[in-house]
C-alpha cells in the first residue's frame, strides 16, 4: 500500500498495484459511482476477502462526494458512504505529481484474471477512477502511461485494473 496522506492519526492508502480487474458496471448505463457494481464489489466481496476482522475495524467509513460529469449535467448521483473506493480525477492529479508516478502495474492475479497489459508498456495497465467521464456510459481511468483519461472508457469494459483506496484509523 502507498500512503497518500497522513492526517489526525489517520492514513489515506492506495494499493500499490492493480489488485484485480473488474467492469466499472455490469450494465453500460450505470456510470455513477453511487450505482456502479464496482463500488458494491469493493465494499462487500473485496473488503471481506482482503482484510481480517481486525483490519476491517481500522478502515474508516468516509463520505465520497458526488461528482457531476460537466457543467451542463445536473446529475442524479448522491454522496456515498464507503470504506473502500477508487481515486477521483482530482485525487489522481493531487497525489501524483507526474504520469510516471501514477502508472500502475497489476498483480499476477489481476493478469491471470484478465487485466489487459499494453504491448508498448507491457508491465503497466489501465485502471479505473470513480469519476464519471465526459460522456454518458463511461467512467474516467488512468492509462498505461499514467495519464488521466477524462474521456474514460465504456463502463462495461472488463480489462481495466482496480486500485482500491481507503482511510485507516491508526488508533483502532
CSV table of C-alpha atoms in Angstrom, one decimal:
chain,number,residue,atom,x,y,z
A,1,UNK,CA,0.0,0.0,0.0
A,2,UNK,CA,1.1,3.6,-0.7
A,3,UNK,CA,0.5,6.2,2.0
A,4,UNK,CA,-1.0,9.2,0.1
A,5,UNK,CA,-1.8,11.4,3.2
A,6,UNK,CA,-1.5,11.3,7.0
A,7,UNK,CA,-4.0,13.4,8.9
A,8,UNK,CA,-5.1,13.4,12.5
A,9,UNK,CA,-4.0,9.9,13.3
A,10,UNK,CA,-5.4,8.6,10.0
A,11,UNK,CA,-3.8,7.3,6.8
A,12,UNK,CA,-5.1,7.6,3.3
A,13,UNK,CA,-3.9,4.4,1.5
A,14,UNK,CA,-3.9,3.4,-2.2
A,15,UNK,CA,-3.0,-0.1,-3.4
A,16,UNK,CA,0.5,-0.1,-4.9
A,17,UNK,CA,-0.8,-2.5,-7.6
A,18,UNK,CA,-4.0,-3.1,-9.6
A,19,UNK,CA,-5.3,-6.0,-7.4
A,20,UNK,CA,-7.9,-7.3,-9.8
A,21,UNK,CA,-9.8,-6.5,-12.9
A,22,UNK,CA,-13.5,-5.6,-13.0
A,23,UNK,CA,-16.0,-3.8,-15.1
A,24,UNK,CA,-16.9,-0.4,-13.6
A,25,UNK,CA,-20.5,-1.6,-14.1
A,26,UNK,CA,-22.1,-4.7,-15.5
A,27,UNK,CA,-24.6,-2.6,-17.4
A,28,UNK,CA,-23.5,0.0,-19.9
A,29,UNK,CA,-25.7,2.8,-18.5
A,30,UNK,CA,-24.7,2.9,-14.8
A,31,UNK,CA,-21.8,5.4,-14.9
A,32,UNK,CA,-22.1,7.0,-11.5
A,33,UNK,CA,-20.1,5.8,-8.5
A,34,UNK,CA,-23.2,5.6,-6.5
A,35,UNK,CA,-24.8,3.0,-8.7
A,36,UNK,CA,-21.9,1.1,-10.2
A,37,UNK,CA,-21.3,-2.6,-9.4
A,38,UNK,CA,-17.6,-2.0,-8.8
A,39,UNK,CA,-18.5,0.1,-5.8
A,40,UNK,CA,-20.7,-2.7,-4.4
A,41,UNK,CA,-17.9,-5.3,-5.1
A,42,UNK,CA,-15.3,-3.2,-3.3
A,43,UNK,CA,-17.4,-2.6,-0.2
A,44,UNK,CA,-18.7,-6.2,0.1
A,45,UNK,CA,-16.8,-9.1,-1.6
A,46,UNK,CA,-13.4,-7.3,-1.8
A,47,UNK,CA,-13.3,-5.9,1.8
A,48,UNK,CA,-14.5,-9.2,3.3
A,49,UNK,CA,-11.9,-11.3,1.4
A,50,UNK,CA,-8.9,-9.0,1.5
A,51,UNK,CA,-8.9,-8.0,5.2
A,52,UNK,CA,-9.2,-9.7,8.6
A,53,UNK,CA,-11.9,-8.6,11.0
A,54,UNK,CA,-9.3,-6.6,13.0
A,55,UNK,CA,-8.1,-4.9,9.8
A,56,UNK,CA,-11.6,-4.1,8.8
A,57,UNK,CA,-12.3,-2.5,12.1
A,58,UNK,CA,-9.5,0.1,11.4
A,59,UNK,CA,-10.9,1.0,8.0
A,60,UNK,CA,-13.0,4.2,8.3
A,61,UNK,CA,-16.2,4.9,6.5
A,62,UNK,CA,-15.9,8.1,4.6
A,63,UNK,CA,-18.2,10.4,2.6
A,64,UNK,CA,-17.5,10.3,-1.1
A,65,UNK,CA,-18.8,13.4,-2.7
A,66,UNK,CA,-21.0,13.1,-5.8
A,67,UNK,CA,-19.4,14.3,-9.0
A,68,UNK,CA,-21.1,15.9,-12.0
A,69,UNK,CA,-20.0,14.9,-15.5
A,70,UNK,CA,-19.8,18.5,-16.7
A,71,UNK,CA,-21.4,21.9,-16.0
A,72,UNK,CA,-24.5,21.0,-18.1
A,73,UNK,CA,-25.1,17.7,-16.4
A,74,UNK,CA,-27.5,18.1,-13.5
A,75,UNK,CA,-26.6,14.6,-12.3
A,76,UNK,CA,-28.6,12.3,-10.1
A,77,UNK,CA,-25.7,10.9,-8.0
A,78,UNK,CA,-25.7,11.4,-4.3
A,79,UNK,CA,-22.8,11.4,-1.9
A,80,UNK,CA,-21.9,7.9,-0.8
A,81,UNK,CA,-20.6,6.3,2.4
A,82,UNK,CA,-17.8,3.9,1.6
A,83,UNK,CA,-15.0,2.1,3.3
A,84,UNK,CA,-13.2,1.2,0.0
A,85,UNK,CA,-13.3,3.3,-3.1
A,86,UNK,CA,-11.4,4.4,-6.1
A,87,UNK,CA,-9.5,7.7,-6.6
A,88,UNK,CA,-11.3,10.6,-8.3
A,89,UNK,CA,-9.7,12.5,-11.2
A,90,UNK,CA,-8.9,15.3,-8.7
A,91,UNK,CA,-7.2,12.9,-6.3
A,92,UNK,CA,-5.2,11.2,-9.1
A,93,UNK,CA,-3.9,14.6,-10.0
A,94,UNK,CA,-3.3,15.8,-6.4
A,95,UNK,CA,-1.4,12.8,-5.1
A,96,UNK,CA,0.8,12.0,-8.1
A,97,UNK,CA,3.0,14.8,-9.5
A,98,UNK,CA,3.7,13.0,-12.8
A,99,UNK,CA,2.3,10.4,-15.1
A,100,UNK,CA,5.3,8.2,-14.4
A,101,UNK,CA,4.4,8.1,-10.6
A,102,UNK,CA,0.7,7.5,-11.5
A,103,UNK,CA,1.4,4.4,-13.6
A,104,UNK,CA,0.3,1.1,-12.1
A,105,UNK,CA,1.5,-2.5,-12.5
A,106,UNK,CA,-1.1,-5.2,-12.0
A,107,UNK,CA,-0.6,-8.2,-9.7
A,108,UNK,CA,-0.1,-11.6,-11.3
A,109,UNK,CA,-3.6,-12.4,-10.0
A,110,UNK,CA,-5.1,-9.5,-11.9
A,111,UNK,CA,-3.2,-10.5,-15.1
A,112,UNK,CA,-4.4,-14.1,-14.8
A,113,UNK,CA,-7.9,-12.9,-14.4
A,114,UNK,CA,-7.9,-10.8,-17.5
A,115,UNK,CA,-6.4,-7.3,-16.8
A,116,UNK,CA,-5.0,-6.0,-20.1
A,117,UNK,CA,-1.4,-5.1,-20.5
A,118,UNK,CA,-0.4,-2.7,-23.2
A,119,UNK,CA,2.1,-4.1,-25.7
A,120,UNK,CA,4.4,-1.0,-25.5
A,121,UNK,CA,4.2,-0.5,-21.7
A,122,UNK,CA,4.0,-4.3,-21.1
A,123,UNK,CA,4.2,-4.1,-17.4
A,124,UNK,CA,1.6,-1.4,-16.8
A,125,UNK,CA,-2.2,-1.5,-17.0
A,126,UNK,CA,-5.1,0.9,-17.2
A,127,UNK,CA,-7.1,1.3,-14.0
A,128,UNK,CA,-10.5,2.8,-13.2
A,129,UNK,CA,-11.1,6.1,-11.4
A,130,UNK,CA,-14.5,6.7,-9.7
A,131,UNK,CA,-15.2,10.0,-11.6
A,132,UNK,CA,-17.7,10.0,-14.5
A,133,UNK,CA,-16.2,10.6,-17.9
A,134,UNK,CA,-17.3,13.5,-20.1
A,135,UNK,CA,-19.8,11.3,-22.0
A,136,UNK,CA,-22.6,9.1,-20.6
A,137,UNK,CA,-22.0,5.4,-20.2
A,138,UNK,CA,-18.3,6.0,-19.5
A,139,UNK,CA,-16.0,6.3,-16.4
A,140,UNK,CA,-12.6,8.0,-16.1
A,141,UNK,CA,-9.5,6.0,-15.9
A,142,UNK,CA,-5.7,6.2,-15.8
A,143,UNK,CA,-3.9,4.9,-18.9
A,144,UNK,CA,-0.8,2.7,-19.1
A,145,UNK,CA,1.5,5.7,-19.4
A,146,UNK,CA,-0.1,7.2,-16.2
A,147,UNK,CA,-2.1,10.0,-17.8
A,148,UNK,CA,-5.6,10.7,-16.5
A,149,UNK,CA,-8.1,9.9,-19.3
A,150,UNK,CA,-11.1,12.2,-18.8
A,151,UNK,CA,-12.9,10.6,-21.7
A,152,UNK,CA,-12.6,7.2,-19.9
A,153,UNK,CA,-14.0,4.0,-21.3
A,154,UNK,CA,-17.3,2.3,-21.5
A,155,UNK,CA,-18.3,1.2,-18.0
A,156,UNK,CA,-18.9,-2.4,-19.2
A,157,UNK,CA,-15.3,-2.8,-20.4
A,158,UNK,CA,-13.7,-5.6,-18.4
A,159,UNK,CA,-10.0,-5.3,-19.0
A,160,UNK,CA,-9.1,-2.5,-16.6
A,161,UNK,CA,-7.4,-2.9,-13.2
A,162,UNK,CA,-8.9,-2.0,-9.8
A,163,UNK,CA,-6.7,0.0,-7.5
A,164,UNK,CA,-8.6,0.3,-4.2
A,165,UNK,CA,-8.2,3.3,-1.8
A,166,UNK,CA,-9.2,3.6,1.8
A,167,UNK,CA,-8.6,5.5,5.1
A,168,UNK,CA,-7.5,3.8,8.2
A,169,UNK,CA,-7.5,4.9,11.8
A,170,UNK,CA,-4.1,4.3,13.4
A,171,UNK,CA,-5.7,4.4,16.9
A,172,UNK,CA,-8.0,1.4,16.4
